[in-house]
C-alpha cells in the first residue's frame, strides 16, 4: 500500500478480520509504518465501559441514552487524517474503510445520524483530502427494516459506485460463492448505457478473490 | 390545452421537454431513484434557466460546489450562486464557515431576497431537507418560496430533487401536491425515461412520457425509446389446425338428446309429485324399521329429557 489507509471496524460480525493479514497484505507492518490507523470497535467499546475516559471517546454514543449524532466518531477520523508532525507528508489519497454501518443501527444510532456521519466523512476524506471511502452495509432483504432501508438507499444516493454482493439465485455452490453487481452512478462522466452496470460471479480464495463472467467459472468450463 | 390535446400531441410537436417544464413556473419536483439518478436532469434544467438569463440559486446539501459546477461553462457558472450546505451543514466544525442558522434559515433567506428579476431556486436535495427538517416546516417554506408573487419581476421558480426511496408515501404526496409539474425518472434497457405530470391551473392534469439522454454539456437529447427486439411472426404457410376434430366428447346435442335432458327431473328439485310420493308411501315401498338391541348398561328412559325445560 503506497497511500495511507484508515480502517474502522467493530470486528463483531467479521470475526475473520484481524489486524494481522487481509488480502495478502500485512496490516501489522502497515500499522507500524504508520500507514494504517485501525480502530477496533469491539475493543474500544469495552474500553468505554470499563476504563475511565477523559476526552470524548469516538464511541461515546454507546454511553449516551439519547444518541443524537456521531460527531465524536467523525472527530476521530478527522484527527487521524492530520499529519502527526511537520516532517511527515500529509495523507495522500487516504482511504476510509468502514466495516460495517449496519452494526451502528443495531447499537441504537438512527439512520439519519449514520448518514450525517458519512456525509461529514465524505466532505473531509473525499472533498478535502481527495481520498475515497468504502463502506459496508447489509441489505435486510425480505425483512422489513425501515431504518436499514433508509440507510441503504441514502448511502446509495451518496455513492458514485455501488457493489452489490449476493448469493446465487439457484442456491449454494462450492465453486461459485456469489454474484457481484456493479453500478456506476457518476453522471459527470457519462458512459454508454450498457456500461452503467455489470455483473460478475466470484469465488473467495485464501487471500484473494477471483472474478469471472456469469456461467464462466473454471469449474464448469 | 385540453387533456386529449395534451396526450395526442406526441413527441415531435410538443414544446421541448425542458422548456415546457420551465414554462409552468411554480415548483418542479424531480423524483429519482438509486438506479436512475436525477441530478443530471436538474443540472440540465438549471442550464436552461441560466440560458434564459435568470439567476440560479442552488441550495447544495449533497455534493460539493466543485462537483456541482462540473460540466457547466463559465457563462452558466457566472449565473449560478451556490449556497454551500455540503461542507458543514450541522455546524460540527464550529469554525464559523457554516451557513448561519443552518438549512432552514438558508431556505427562508431565499424567500426574503430583495434583488429584482426572476430567479430559479434549485434544491439539491429536498430529501436531505426532509430528513433534517419537519415535513410541515419544509412545506411551509416551499409554499412561501414558490407562491406566485403578483409582481411579475419577482417570480421564483423552484426545482426540487427528491430521492423517492428515502421517504414514506405521506411526505412524498405532500410535496407532490405543492408542485406544478412532477417528473418521475425511470428507464429500461439502459435508456432513461421521464414520466411527467403537468398540473396547469384550471385544467385536468396531463401526462407525458419522454425517453431522453443527457449529453456531457447537460443539454437534453430526446429519443424515441429503447430498441425492442423484433417479435417473431407466425408462419403464414402452415394450415390452421381444427381443434374440433377427434374429440372424445360431444360439442352439440341432437334434438332427442335435448328433449331427454329437459324432461329429466333433478334430484333436489321439490315438486308436488315428489311431495305426494313422500307423504303416502306407495304399495311397493316398505316402511322402515329400526331394530335395537339394548346393552346391559343402557338407560332406557322413555321420558322426554327436555320436558322440564319450560320452553
Short mmCIF file of C-alpha atoms in Angstrom, two decimals:
data_model
loop_
_atom_site.label_atom_id
_atom_site.label_comp_id
_atom_site.label_asym_id
_atom_site.label_seq_id
_atom_site.Cartn_x
_atom_site.Cartn_y
_atom_site.Cartn_z
CA UNK A 1 0.00 0.00 0.00
CA UNK A 2 1.55 3.27 -1.06
CA UNK A 3 -1.21 5.55 0.19
CA UNK A 4 -2.31 5.61 3.76
CA UNK A 5 -5.39 3.77 4.85
CA UNK A 6 -7.74 4.28 7.72
CA UNK A 7 -9.77 1.31 8.84
CA UNK A 8 -12.52 1.26 11.38
CA UNK A 9 -14.22 -1.98 12.19
CA UNK A 10 -16.20 -3.36 15.08
CA UNK A 11 -14.97 -6.87 14.46
CA UNK A 12 -18.32 -8.17 15.65
CA UNK A 13 -19.72 -9.80 12.53
CA UNK A 14 -16.48 -10.41 10.71
CA UNK A 15 -14.51 -12.45 13.20
CA UNK A 16 -12.08 -13.43 10.46
CA UNK A 17 -10.81 -9.85 10.13
CA UNK A 18 -7.77 -9.35 12.30
CA UNK A 19 -5.01 -6.77 12.05
CA UNK A 20 -2.59 -9.49 11.02
CA UNK A 21 -3.37 -10.07 7.41
CA UNK A 22 -6.07 -9.44 4.84
CA UNK A 23 -6.00 -9.68 1.10
CA UNK A 24 -2.35 -10.74 1.05
CA UNK A 25 -1.12 -7.51 2.66
CA UNK A 26 0.35 -7.39 6.11
CA UNK A 27 -1.66 -4.87 8.03
CA UNK A 28 0.53 -5.14 11.13
CA UNK A 29 3.52 -3.95 9.15
CA UNK A 30 1.43 -1.14 7.68
CA UNK A 31 0.34 -0.16 11.16
CA UNK A 32 3.96 0.00 12.27
CA UNK A 33 4.88 2.12 9.27
CA UNK A 34 2.02 4.42 10.33
CA UNK A 35 0.33 3.86 7.01
CA UNK A 36 -2.66 2.32 8.72
CA UNK A 37 -4.87 3.57 11.53
CA UNK A 38 -7.11 0.83 12.85
CA UNK A 39 -9.96 1.49 15.25
CA UNK A 40 -11.15 -1.85 16.52
CA UNK A 41 -14.69 -1.13 17.54
CA UNK A 42 -15.16 -4.19 19.70
CA UNK A 43 -12.14 -3.46 21.88
CA UNK A 44 -12.92 0.25 22.11
CA UNK A 45 -16.48 -0.50 23.11
CA UNK A 46 -15.17 -2.49 26.06
CA UNK A 47 -12.78 0.35 26.98
CA UNK A 48 -15.52 2.92 27.12
CA UNK A 49 -17.45 0.96 29.70
CA UNK A 50 -14.66 -0.31 31.91
CA UNK A 51 -11.94 2.34 31.75
CA UNK A 52 -12.17 5.99 32.72
CA UNK A 53 -12.14 8.35 29.75
CA UNK A 54 -11.01 11.96 29.85
CA UNK A 55 -11.73 13.30 26.41
CA UNK A 56 -14.71 12.33 24.30
CA UNK A 57 -14.27 8.81 23.01
CA UNK A 58 -15.07 8.00 19.37
CA UNK A 59 -17.70 5.53 20.52
CA UNK A 60 -19.21 7.96 23.02
CA UNK A 61 -22.67 7.22 21.67
CA UNK A 62 -22.63 3.83 23.42
CA UNK A 63 -22.81 5.55 26.79
CA UNK A 64 -25.38 8.17 25.92
CA UNK A 65 -29.02 7.34 26.41
CA UNK A 66 -30.18 9.71 23.73
CA UNK A 67 -27.81 9.30 20.82
CA UNK A 68 -28.10 12.41 18.67
CA UNK A 69 -25.13 12.18 16.37
CA UNK A 70 -21.79 10.53 15.67
CA UNK A 71 -19.75 13.72 15.87
CA UNK A 72 -17.07 12.24 18.22
CA UNK A 73 -16.52 9.39 15.77
CA UNK A 74 -16.15 11.89 12.92
CA UNK A 75 -13.70 13.93 15.01
CA UNK A 76 -11.61 10.76 15.45
CA UNK A 77 -11.50 10.28 11.68
CA UNK A 78 -10.58 13.91 11.11
CA UNK A 79 -7.83 13.84 13.74
CA UNK A 80 -6.40 10.61 12.33
CA UNK A 81 -6.05 12.26 8.92
CA UNK A 82 -3.96 15.13 10.25
CA UNK A 83 -0.19 14.68 9.84
CA UNK A 84 1.41 13.97 13.21
CA UNK A 85 4.49 16.09 12.69
CA UNK A 86 5.79 18.58 10.19
CA UNK A 87 8.23 16.18 8.56
CA UNK A 88 5.61 13.68 7.59
CA UNK A 89 3.78 14.33 4.36
CA UNK A 90 0.09 14.88 4.68
CA UNK A 91 -2.18 11.93 3.93
CA UNK A 92 -2.09 11.39 0.21
CA UNK A 93 -5.33 9.99 -1.23
CA UNK A 94 -6.46 8.39 2.02
CA UNK A 95 -8.95 5.55 2.04
CA UNK A 96 -11.53 5.17 4.79
CA UNK A 97 -12.84 1.63 5.11
CA UNK A 98 -15.91 1.23 7.32
CA UNK A 99 -16.92 -2.27 8.39
CA UNK A 100 -19.81 -2.02 8.87
CA UNK A 101 -22.53 0.61 9.14
CA UNK A 102 -25.44 -1.73 9.83
CA UNK A 103 -23.92 -2.53 13.22
CA UNK A 104 -24.32 1.13 14.19
CA UNK A 105 -28.06 0.85 13.58
CA UNK A 106 -28.34 -2.16 15.84
CA UNK A 107 -26.43 -0.21 18.52
CA UNK A 108 -29.21 2.38 18.62
CA UNK A 109 -27.92 5.07 16.30
CA UNK A 110 -30.56 6.49 13.94
CA UNK A 111 -30.23 6.10 10.18
CA UNK A 112 -30.07 9.88 9.66
CA UNK A 113 -27.23 10.15 12.21
CA UNK A 114 -25.23 7.49 10.35
CA UNK A 115 -25.92 9.26 7.04
CA UNK A 116 -24.73 12.55 8.55
CA UNK A 117 -21.54 10.84 9.78
CA UNK A 118 -20.81 9.51 6.29
CA UNK A 119 -21.68 12.93 4.82
CA UNK A 120 -19.08 14.61 7.01
CA UNK A 121 -16.54 11.86 6.26
CA UNK A 122 -17.17 12.45 2.56
CA UNK A 123 -16.57 16.17 2.99
CA UNK A 124 -13.26 15.55 4.76
CA UNK A 125 -11.90 12.38 3.14
CA UNK A 126 -13.21 12.78 -0.43
CA UNK A 127 -13.50 16.50 -0.97
CA UNK A 128 -10.84 17.96 1.31
CA UNK A 129 -8.22 15.18 1.11
CA UNK A 130 -9.17 13.84 -2.35
CA UNK A 131 -9.48 10.34 -0.96
CA UNK A 132 -12.07 7.56 -1.10
CA UNK A 133 -14.49 5.91 1.28
CA UNK A 134 -15.51 2.27 1.14
CA UNK A 135 -18.43 1.43 3.42
CA UNK A 136 -20.22 -1.84 4.01
CA UNK A 137 -23.98 -2.01 4.65
CA UNK A 138 -26.05 -5.15 4.97
CA UNK A 139 -29.25 -5.40 2.95
CA UNK A 140 -32.10 -6.56 5.12
CA UNK A 141 -33.57 -8.41 2.13
CA UNK A 142 -37.03 -9.71 2.89
CA UNK A 143 -37.02 -8.48 6.48
CA UNK A 144 -38.91 -5.19 6.77
CA UNK A 145 -36.34 -2.91 8.35
CA UNK A 146 -37.23 0.72 7.65
CA UNK A 147 -34.15 2.21 9.28
CA UNK A 148 -31.81 -0.09 7.38
CA UNK A 149 -33.61 0.69 4.11
CA UNK A 150 -33.24 4.43 4.69
CA UNK A 151 -29.54 3.91 5.46
CA UNK A 152 -29.01 1.68 2.43
CA UNK A 153 -30.84 3.94 -0.01
CA UNK A 154 -29.42 7.14 1.46
CA UNK A 155 -25.90 5.75 1.18
CA UNK A 156 -26.57 4.55 -2.38
CA UNK A 157 -27.61 8.06 -3.39
CA UNK A 158 -24.39 9.45 -1.89
CA UNK A 159 -22.21 6.89 -3.68
CA UNK A 160 -20.54 7.02 -7.05
CA UNK A 161 -20.08 3.27 -7.25
CA UNK A 162 -22.28 0.56 -5.78
CA UNK A 163 -21.11 -3.06 -5.44
CA UNK A 164 -23.95 -5.41 -4.60
CA UNK A 165 -22.85 -8.85 -3.47
CA UNK A 166 -25.49 -11.51 -3.26
CA UNK A 167 -25.77 -15.26 -3.27
CA UNK A 168 -26.65 -17.19 -6.39
CA UNK A 169 -30.34 -17.41 -7.15
CA UNK A 170 -30.04 -21.17 -7.61
CA UNK A 171 -28.54 -21.84 -4.20
CA UNK A 172 -25.24 -22.74 -2.64
CA UNK A 173 -22.32 -23.75 -4.85
CA UNK A 174 -18.83 -24.92 -3.92
CA UNK A 175 -17.04 -23.21 -6.82
CA UNK A 176 -19.07 -20.04 -7.20
CA UNK A 177 -19.64 -18.24 -3.93
CA UNK A 178 -21.79 -15.43 -5.18
CA UNK A 179 -22.57 -12.73 -7.68
CA UNK A 180 -21.37 -9.12 -7.72
CA UNK A 181 -23.39 -6.37 -9.44
CA UNK A 182 -21.50 -3.16 -10.16
CA UNK A 183 -23.49 0.05 -10.72
CA UNK A 184 -21.89 3.35 -11.73
CA UNK A 185 -23.71 6.48 -10.58
CA UNK A 186 -21.34 9.21 -11.68
CA UNK A 187 -23.24 11.41 -14.12
CA UNK A 188 -20.39 13.81 -14.87
CA UNK A 189 -18.56 11.04 -16.71
CA UNK A 190 -21.39 9.68 -18.78
CA UNK A 191 -20.69 6.22 -20.06
CA UNK A 192 -22.57 4.34 -22.74
CA UNK A 193 -25.83 2.90 -21.39
CA UNK A 194 -24.56 -0.65 -21.49
CA UNK A 195 -21.58 0.25 -19.30
CA UNK A 196 -23.66 1.55 -16.44
CA UNK A 197 -23.88 -1.80 -14.73
CA UNK A 198 -22.00 -5.08 -14.87
CA UNK A 199 -22.48 -8.43 -13.19
CA UNK A 200 -19.71 -10.83 -12.26
CA UNK A 201 -19.60 -14.06 -10.30
CA UNK A 202 -16.82 -14.70 -7.84
CA UNK A 203 -15.08 -17.27 -5.70
CA UNK A 204 -13.35 -16.31 -2.47
CA UNK A 205 -9.94 -17.89 -2.08
CA UNK A 206 -7.44 -17.87 0.74
CA UNK A 207 -6.11 -14.33 0.29
CA UNK A 208 -7.80 -13.11 -2.85
CA UNK A 209 -10.99 -13.27 -4.84
CA UNK A 210 -11.28 -14.47 -8.41
CA UNK A 211 -13.91 -13.00 -10.72
CA UNK A 212 -15.40 -14.40 -13.88
CA UNK A 213 -18.32 -13.72 -16.18
CA UNK A 214 -21.64 -15.37 -15.41
CA UNK A 215 -21.52 -19.04 -16.14
CA UNK A 216 -17.80 -18.98 -16.88
CA UNK A 217 -16.45 -20.47 -13.66
CA UNK A 218 -13.35 -22.56 -14.36
CA UNK A 219 -15.01 -25.42 -12.53
CA UNK A 220 -17.75 -25.76 -15.13
CA UNK A 221 -15.84 -24.97 -18.31
CA UNK B 1 -54.87 22.78 -23.76
CA UNK B 2 -57.49 20.09 -23.09
CA UNK B 3 -56.34 16.71 -21.79
CA UNK B 4 -56.99 14.98 -25.11
CA UNK B 5 -54.92 17.56 -26.94
CA UNK B 6 -52.13 17.21 -24.44
CA UNK B 7 -51.96 13.44 -24.82
CA UNK B 8 -52.42 13.40 -28.54
CA UNK B 9 -49.74 15.90 -29.41
CA UNK B 10 -46.92 13.39 -29.35
CA UNK B 11 -43.21 13.80 -29.15
CA UNK B 12 -42.41 15.86 -32.21
CA UNK B 13 -44.84 18.73 -31.99
CA UNK B 14 -44.89 19.42 -28.26
CA UNK B 15 -42.56 22.02 -26.78
CA UNK B 16 -39.15 20.67 -25.96
CA UNK B 17 -39.32 18.94 -22.59
CA UNK B 18 -37.19 21.35 -20.56
CA UNK B 19 -38.96 24.39 -21.97
CA UNK B 20 -42.38 23.05 -21.15
CA UNK B 21 -41.30 22.21 -17.61
CA UNK B 22 -39.86 25.67 -17.03
CA UNK B 23 -42.77 27.49 -18.68
CA UNK B 24 -45.19 26.46 -15.95
CA UNK B 25 -43.48 28.32 -13.15
CA UNK B 26 -44.01 27.35 -9.55
CA UNK B 27 -42.32 24.17 -8.34
CA UNK B 28 -40.98 21.31 -10.47
CA UNK B 29 -40.47 18.12 -8.47
CA UNK B 30 -37.88 15.64 -9.79
CA UNK B 31 -38.33 12.16 -8.32
CA UNK B 32 -35.33 9.93 -8.85
CA UNK B 33 -34.11 6.56 -7.60
CA UNK B 34 -30.80 4.83 -6.97
CA UNK B 35 -30.76 3.28 -10.43
CA UNK B 36 -31.96 6.38 -12.32
CA UNK B 37 -30.38 9.44 -10.81
CA UNK B 38 -31.92 12.87 -11.26
CA UNK B 39 -29.07 15.28 -10.64
CA UNK B 40 -28.08 15.46 -14.30
CA UNK B 41 -31.66 16.38 -15.28
CA UNK B 42 -31.65 19.00 -12.53
CA UNK B 43 -28.43 20.43 -13.96
CA UNK B 44 -29.94 20.39 -17.46
CA UNK B 45 -32.91 22.44 -16.17
CA UNK B 46 -30.54 24.81 -14.38
CA UNK B 47 -28.55 25.28 -17.58
CA UNK B 48 -31.74 26.10 -19.48
CA UNK B 49 -32.81 28.65 -16.86
CA UNK B 50 -29.39 30.26 -16.93
CA UNK B 51 -29.55 30.46 -20.73
CA UNK B 52 -32.81 32.40 -20.34
CA UNK B 53 -30.79 34.98 -18.44
CA UNK B 54 -32.07 34.11 -14.99
CA UNK B 55 -30.00 33.92 -11.86
CA UNK B 56 -29.97 30.45 -10.32
CA UNK B 57 -29.58 29.90 -6.59
CA UNK B 58 -28.60 26.36 -5.63
CA UNK B 59 -29.04 25.09 -2.09
CA UNK B 60 -26.41 22.38 -2.24
CA UNK B 61 -26.64 19.80 0.53
CA UNK B 62 -25.35 16.63 -1.09
CA UNK B 63 -22.39 17.44 -3.31
CA UNK B 64 -19.54 19.92 -3.13
CA UNK B 65 -19.62 23.14 -5.10
CA UNK B 66 -16.84 21.94 -7.41
CA UNK B 67 -18.67 18.74 -8.23
CA UNK B 68 -21.91 20.62 -8.90
CA UNK B 69 -20.32 23.19 -11.18
CA UNK B 70 -18.53 20.46 -13.15
CA UNK B 71 -19.71 20.38 -16.74
CA UNK B 72 -21.06 23.94 -16.84
CA UNK B 73 -19.25 26.52 -18.91
CA UNK B 74 -18.25 29.89 -17.50
CA UNK B 75 -21.30 31.77 -18.76
CA UNK B 76 -23.58 29.46 -16.80
CA UNK B 77 -21.32 29.31 -13.77
CA UNK B 78 -21.37 33.09 -13.54
CA UNK B 79 -25.18 32.99 -13.15
CA UNK B 80 -25.04 30.25 -10.53
CA UNK B 81 -24.95 31.13 -6.83
CA UNK B 82 -24.10 28.06 -4.74
CA UNK B 83 -25.24 28.13 -1.10
CA UNK B 84 -22.93 25.55 0.44
CA UNK B 85 -24.65 23.21 2.86
CA UNK B 86 -22.30 20.36 1.98
CA UNK B 87 -19.15 21.22 3.89
CA UNK B 88 -20.63 21.79 7.32
CA UNK B 89 -24.43 21.64 7.35
CA UNK B 90 -24.81 20.90 11.05
CA UNK B 91 -22.08 23.25 12.29
CA UNK B 92 -19.87 20.48 13.70
CA UNK B 93 -16.63 22.26 12.94
CA UNK B 94 -17.65 25.45 14.75
CA UNK B 95 -15.28 27.49 12.62
CA UNK B 96 -17.99 29.94 11.59
CA UNK B 97 -17.82 28.81 7.95
CA UNK B 98 -21.20 27.11 8.07
CA UNK B 99 -24.25 28.99 6.84
CA UNK B 100 -25.74 30.75 9.86
CA UNK B 101 -28.96 29.26 11.12
CA UNK B 102 -28.50 26.03 9.23
CA UNK B 103 -30.59 24.76 6.34
CA UNK B 104 -33.91 26.29 7.39
CA UNK B 105 -32.56 29.81 7.63
CA UNK B 106 -30.80 29.40 4.29
CA UNK B 107 -34.13 28.38 2.72
CA UNK B 108 -36.03 31.23 4.33
CA UNK B 109 -33.38 33.73 3.26
CA UNK B 110 -34.14 32.83 -0.34
CA UNK B 111 -37.79 33.78 0.23
CA UNK B 112 -36.91 37.18 1.61
CA UNK B 113 -34.47 38.33 -1.05
CA UNK B 114 -34.94 41.79 -2.38
CA UNK B 115 -32.94 41.78 -5.61
CA UNK B 116 -35.07 42.24 -8.71
CA UNK B 117 -35.58 39.85 -11.59
CA UNK B 118 -36.96 36.35 -11.84
CA UNK B 119 -34.82 33.70 -10.23
CA UNK B 120 -34.68 29.95 -10.16
CA UNK B 121 -34.03 28.15 -6.90
CA UNK B 122 -32.68 24.60 -7.13
CA UNK B 123 -32.89 22.41 -4.02
CA UNK B 124 -30.32 19.60 -4.04
CA UNK B 125 -31.85 17.86 -2.42
CA UNK B 126 -35.33 18.00 -0.98
CA UNK B 127 -34.63 14.58 0.53
CA UNK B 128 -31.79 15.94 2.63
CA UNK B 129 -34.01 18.79 3.83
CA UNK B 130 -36.87 16.40 4.55
CA UNK B 131 -34.61 14.15 6.65
CA UNK B 132 -33.36 17.08 8.72
CA UNK B 133 -36.41 19.32 8.99
CA UNK B 134 -40.01 18.58 9.97
CA UNK B 135 -42.18 17.99 6.92
CA UNK B 136 -44.62 20.76 7.81
CA UNK B 137 -41.85 23.34 8.24
CA UNK B 138 -40.33 22.41 4.91
CA UNK B 139 -43.67 22.55 3.11
CA UNK B 140 -44.47 25.96 4.59
CA UNK B 141 -41.10 27.29 3.48
CA UNK B 142 -41.57 25.83 -0.01
CA UNK B 143 -45.06 27.26 -0.29
CA UNK B 144 -43.79 30.68 0.72
CA UNK B 145 -40.97 30.36 -1.80
CA UNK B 146 -42.92 29.24 -4.83
CA UNK B 147 -46.05 31.28 -4.32
CA UNK B 148 -46.59 33.41 -7.38
CA UNK B 149 -45.89 36.99 -6.46
CA UNK B 150 -48.28 39.40 -8.24
CA UNK B 151 -45.26 41.49 -9.20
CA UNK B 152 -44.02 39.81 -12.42
CA UNK B 153 -40.40 40.73 -11.88
CA UNK B 154 -40.18 38.75 -8.65
CA UNK B 155 -41.22 35.33 -9.91
CA UNK B 156 -39.48 32.43 -8.31
CA UNK B 157 -39.23 29.06 -9.97
CA UNK B 158 -38.32 26.16 -7.65
CA UNK B 159 -36.65 22.95 -8.83
CA UNK B 160 -36.57 20.23 -6.19
CA UNK B 161 -34.76 16.89 -6.33
CA UNK B 162 -36.35 14.13 -4.27
CA UNK B 163 -34.99 10.61 -3.74
CA UNK B 164 -38.18 8.60 -3.67
CA UNK B 165 -36.99 5.54 -1.75
CA UNK B 166 -35.98 7.50 1.32
CA UNK B 167 -39.43 8.66 2.34
CA UNK B 168 -42.85 7.27 3.08
CA UNK B 169 -45.82 7.92 0.84
CA UNK B 170 -47.16 10.73 3.06
CA UNK B 171 -44.32 13.25 2.72
CA UNK B 172 -43.86 12.40 -0.97
CA UNK B 173 -47.53 13.08 -1.75
CA UNK B 174 -47.45 16.27 0.29
CA UNK B 175 -44.51 17.60 -1.70
CA UNK B 176 -46.10 16.40 -4.90
CA UNK B 177 -49.25 18.41 -4.14
CA UNK B 178 -47.14 21.57 -3.93
CA UNK B 179 -45.65 21.02 -7.37
CA UNK B 180 -46.98 22.32 -10.68
CA UNK B 181 -45.01 19.67 -12.56
CA UNK B 182 -43.74 16.31 -11.39
CA UNK B 183 -41.09 14.30 -13.22
CA UNK B 184 -40.58 10.67 -12.24
CA UNK B 185 -37.38 9.18 -13.60
CA UNK B 186 -37.09 5.58 -14.63
CA UNK B 187 -35.88 3.69 -17.64
CA UNK B 188 -35.46 0.40 -19.42
CA UNK B 189 -32.58 -1.34 -21.12
CA UNK B 190 -30.10 1.38 -20.27
CA UNK B 191 -32.34 4.17 -21.61
CA UNK B 192 -33.66 6.82 -19.23
CA UNK B 193 -37.25 7.98 -19.34
CA UNK B 194 -39.20 10.75 -17.64
CA UNK B 195 -42.86 10.44 -16.80
CA UNK B 196 -44.14 13.99 -16.47
CA UNK B 197 -47.34 15.09 -14.78
CA UNK B 198 -48.40 18.66 -15.53
CA UNK B 199 -50.81 20.45 -13.20
CA UNK B 200 -51.88 23.51 -15.10
CA UNK B 201 -54.28 25.84 -13.28
CA UNK B 202 -57.99 25.31 -14.06
CA UNK B 203 -57.21 22.24 -16.15
CA UNK B 204 -57.08 18.49 -15.72
CA UNK B 205 -53.61 17.08 -15.02
CA UNK B 206 -51.88 15.83 -18.17
CA UNK B 207 -49.32 13.06 -18.52
CA UNK B 208 -46.41 12.68 -20.87
CA UNK B 209 -43.65 10.09 -21.12
CA UNK B 210 -40.37 11.09 -22.73
CA UNK B 211 -37.27 8.99 -23.42
CA UNK B 212 -34.07 11.01 -23.23
CA UNK B 213 -30.39 11.08 -22.55
CA UNK B 214 -28.25 13.85 -21.12
CA UNK B 215 -25.16 14.92 -23.01
CA UNK B 216 -21.87 15.80 -21.25
CA UNK B 217 -22.64 19.52 -21.52
CA UNK B 218 -26.04 18.97 -19.83
CA UNK B 219 -28.17 19.54 -22.85
CA UNK B 220 -31.02 17.14 -23.46
CA UNK B 221 -31.22 14.64 -26.28
CA UNK B 222 -34.80 13.42 -26.83
CA UNK B 223 -35.12 9.87 -28.03
CA UNK B 224 -37.79 7.57 -29.33
CA UNK B 225 -37.42 4.76 -26.87
CA UNK B 226 -35.32 1.67 -26.29
CA UNK B 227 -34.73 -0.57 -29.29
CA UNK B 228 -37.04 -3.54 -28.93
CA UNK B 229 -36.20 -6.99 -30.23
CA UNK B 230 -38.28 -7.74 -33.38
CA UNK B 231 -41.09 -10.14 -32.45
CA UNK B 232 -41.09 -13.44 -34.39
CA UNK B 233 -44.13 -13.52 -36.76
CA UNK B 234 -46.18 -16.75 -37.05
CA UNK B 235 -45.54 -18.74 -40.28
CA UNK B 236 -48.40 -17.90 -42.70
CA UNK B 237 -47.99 -21.15 -44.72
CA UNK B 238 -48.93 -23.71 -42.05
CA UNK B 239 -52.65 -24.53 -42.28
CA UNK B 240 -54.64 -23.74 -39.14
CA UNK B 241 -55.43 -26.84 -37.11
CA UNK B 242 -59.14 -27.52 -36.49
CA UNK B 243 -59.43 -28.19 -32.76
CA UNK B 244 -62.90 -29.79 -33.05
CA UNK B 245 -61.57 -32.87 -34.80
CA UNK B 246 -61.09 -36.10 -32.90
CA UNK B 247 -62.83 -35.12 -29.69
CA UNK B 248 -63.81 -37.64 -27.04
CA UNK B 249 -66.97 -35.72 -26.06
CA UNK B 250 -69.98 -34.15 -27.75
CA UNK B 251 -69.94 -30.46 -28.55
CA UNK B 252 -73.57 -30.39 -29.73
CA UNK B 253 -76.77 -32.18 -28.73
CA UNK B 254 -79.25 -33.82 -31.13
CA UNK B 255 -82.98 -32.99 -30.80
CA UNK B 256 -83.83 -36.22 -29.00
CA UNK B 257 -80.96 -35.79 -26.58
CA UNK B 258 -82.05 -32.25 -25.81
CA UNK B 259 -85.64 -33.35 -25.10
CA UNK B 260 -84.45 -36.09 -22.80
CA UNK B 261 -82.24 -33.61 -20.98
CA UNK B 262 -85.03 -31.07 -20.49
CA UNK B 263 -87.53 -33.62 -19.18
CA UNK B 264 -85.18 -35.00 -16.58
CA UNK B 265 -86.23 -34.24 -13.00
CA UNK B 266 -83.30 -33.07 -10.93
CA UNK B 267 -82.83 -34.95 -7.64
CA UNK B 268 -83.14 -31.95 -5.32
CA UNK B 269 -85.98 -30.15 -7.06
CA UNK B 270 -89.07 -30.38 -4.84
CA UNK B 271 -92.20 -30.70 -6.98
CA UNK B 272 -95.75 -31.56 -5.87
CA UNK B 273 -95.45 -35.11 -7.23
CA UNK B 274 -92.46 -35.70 -5.08
CA UNK B 275 -94.25 -34.31 -2.07
CA UNK B 276 -97.22 -36.68 -2.53
CA UNK B 277 -94.90 -39.61 -3.05
CA UNK B 278 -93.17 -38.90 0.26
CA UNK B 279 -96.36 -38.36 2.26
CA UNK B 280 -98.12 -41.50 1.09
CA UNK B 281 -95.83 -44.49 0.91
CA UNK B 282 -96.75 -46.44 -2.23
CA UNK B 283 -97.54 -50.16 -2.30
CA UNK B 284 -94.10 -51.03 -3.44
CA UNK B 285 -92.38 -49.21 -0.62
CA UNK B 286 -91.87 -50.91 2.73
CA UNK B 287 -91.99 -48.86 5.87
CA UNK B 288 -88.67 -48.69 7.60
CA UNK B 289 -87.93 -50.48 10.81
CA UNK B 290 -85.30 -49.86 13.42
CA UNK B 291 -84.02 -52.94 15.25
CA UNK B 292 -82.39 -52.06 18.52
CA UNK B 293 -80.65 -54.43 20.94
CA UNK B 294 -80.02 -52.59 24.22
CA UNK B 295 -76.82 -53.21 26.14
CA UNK B 296 -76.84 -54.06 29.86
CA UNK B 297 -75.72 -50.56 30.81
CA UNK B 298 -78.16 -48.66 28.63
CA UNK B 299 -80.57 -46.41 30.41
CA UNK B 300 -83.87 -46.87 28.67
CA UNK B 301 -85.88 -43.98 29.99
CA UNK B 302 -89.00 -43.33 27.96
CA UNK B 303 -89.42 -39.85 29.39
CA UNK B 304 -88.52 -36.93 27.22
CA UNK B 305 -85.44 -35.35 28.79
CA UNK B 306 -86.49 -31.90 27.55
CA UNK B 307 -89.84 -31.97 29.41
CA UNK B 308 -88.66 -29.88 32.31
CA UNK B 309 -87.29 -27.11 30.14
CA UNK B 310 -90.41 -24.95 30.18
CA UNK B 311 -89.77 -23.75 26.67
#
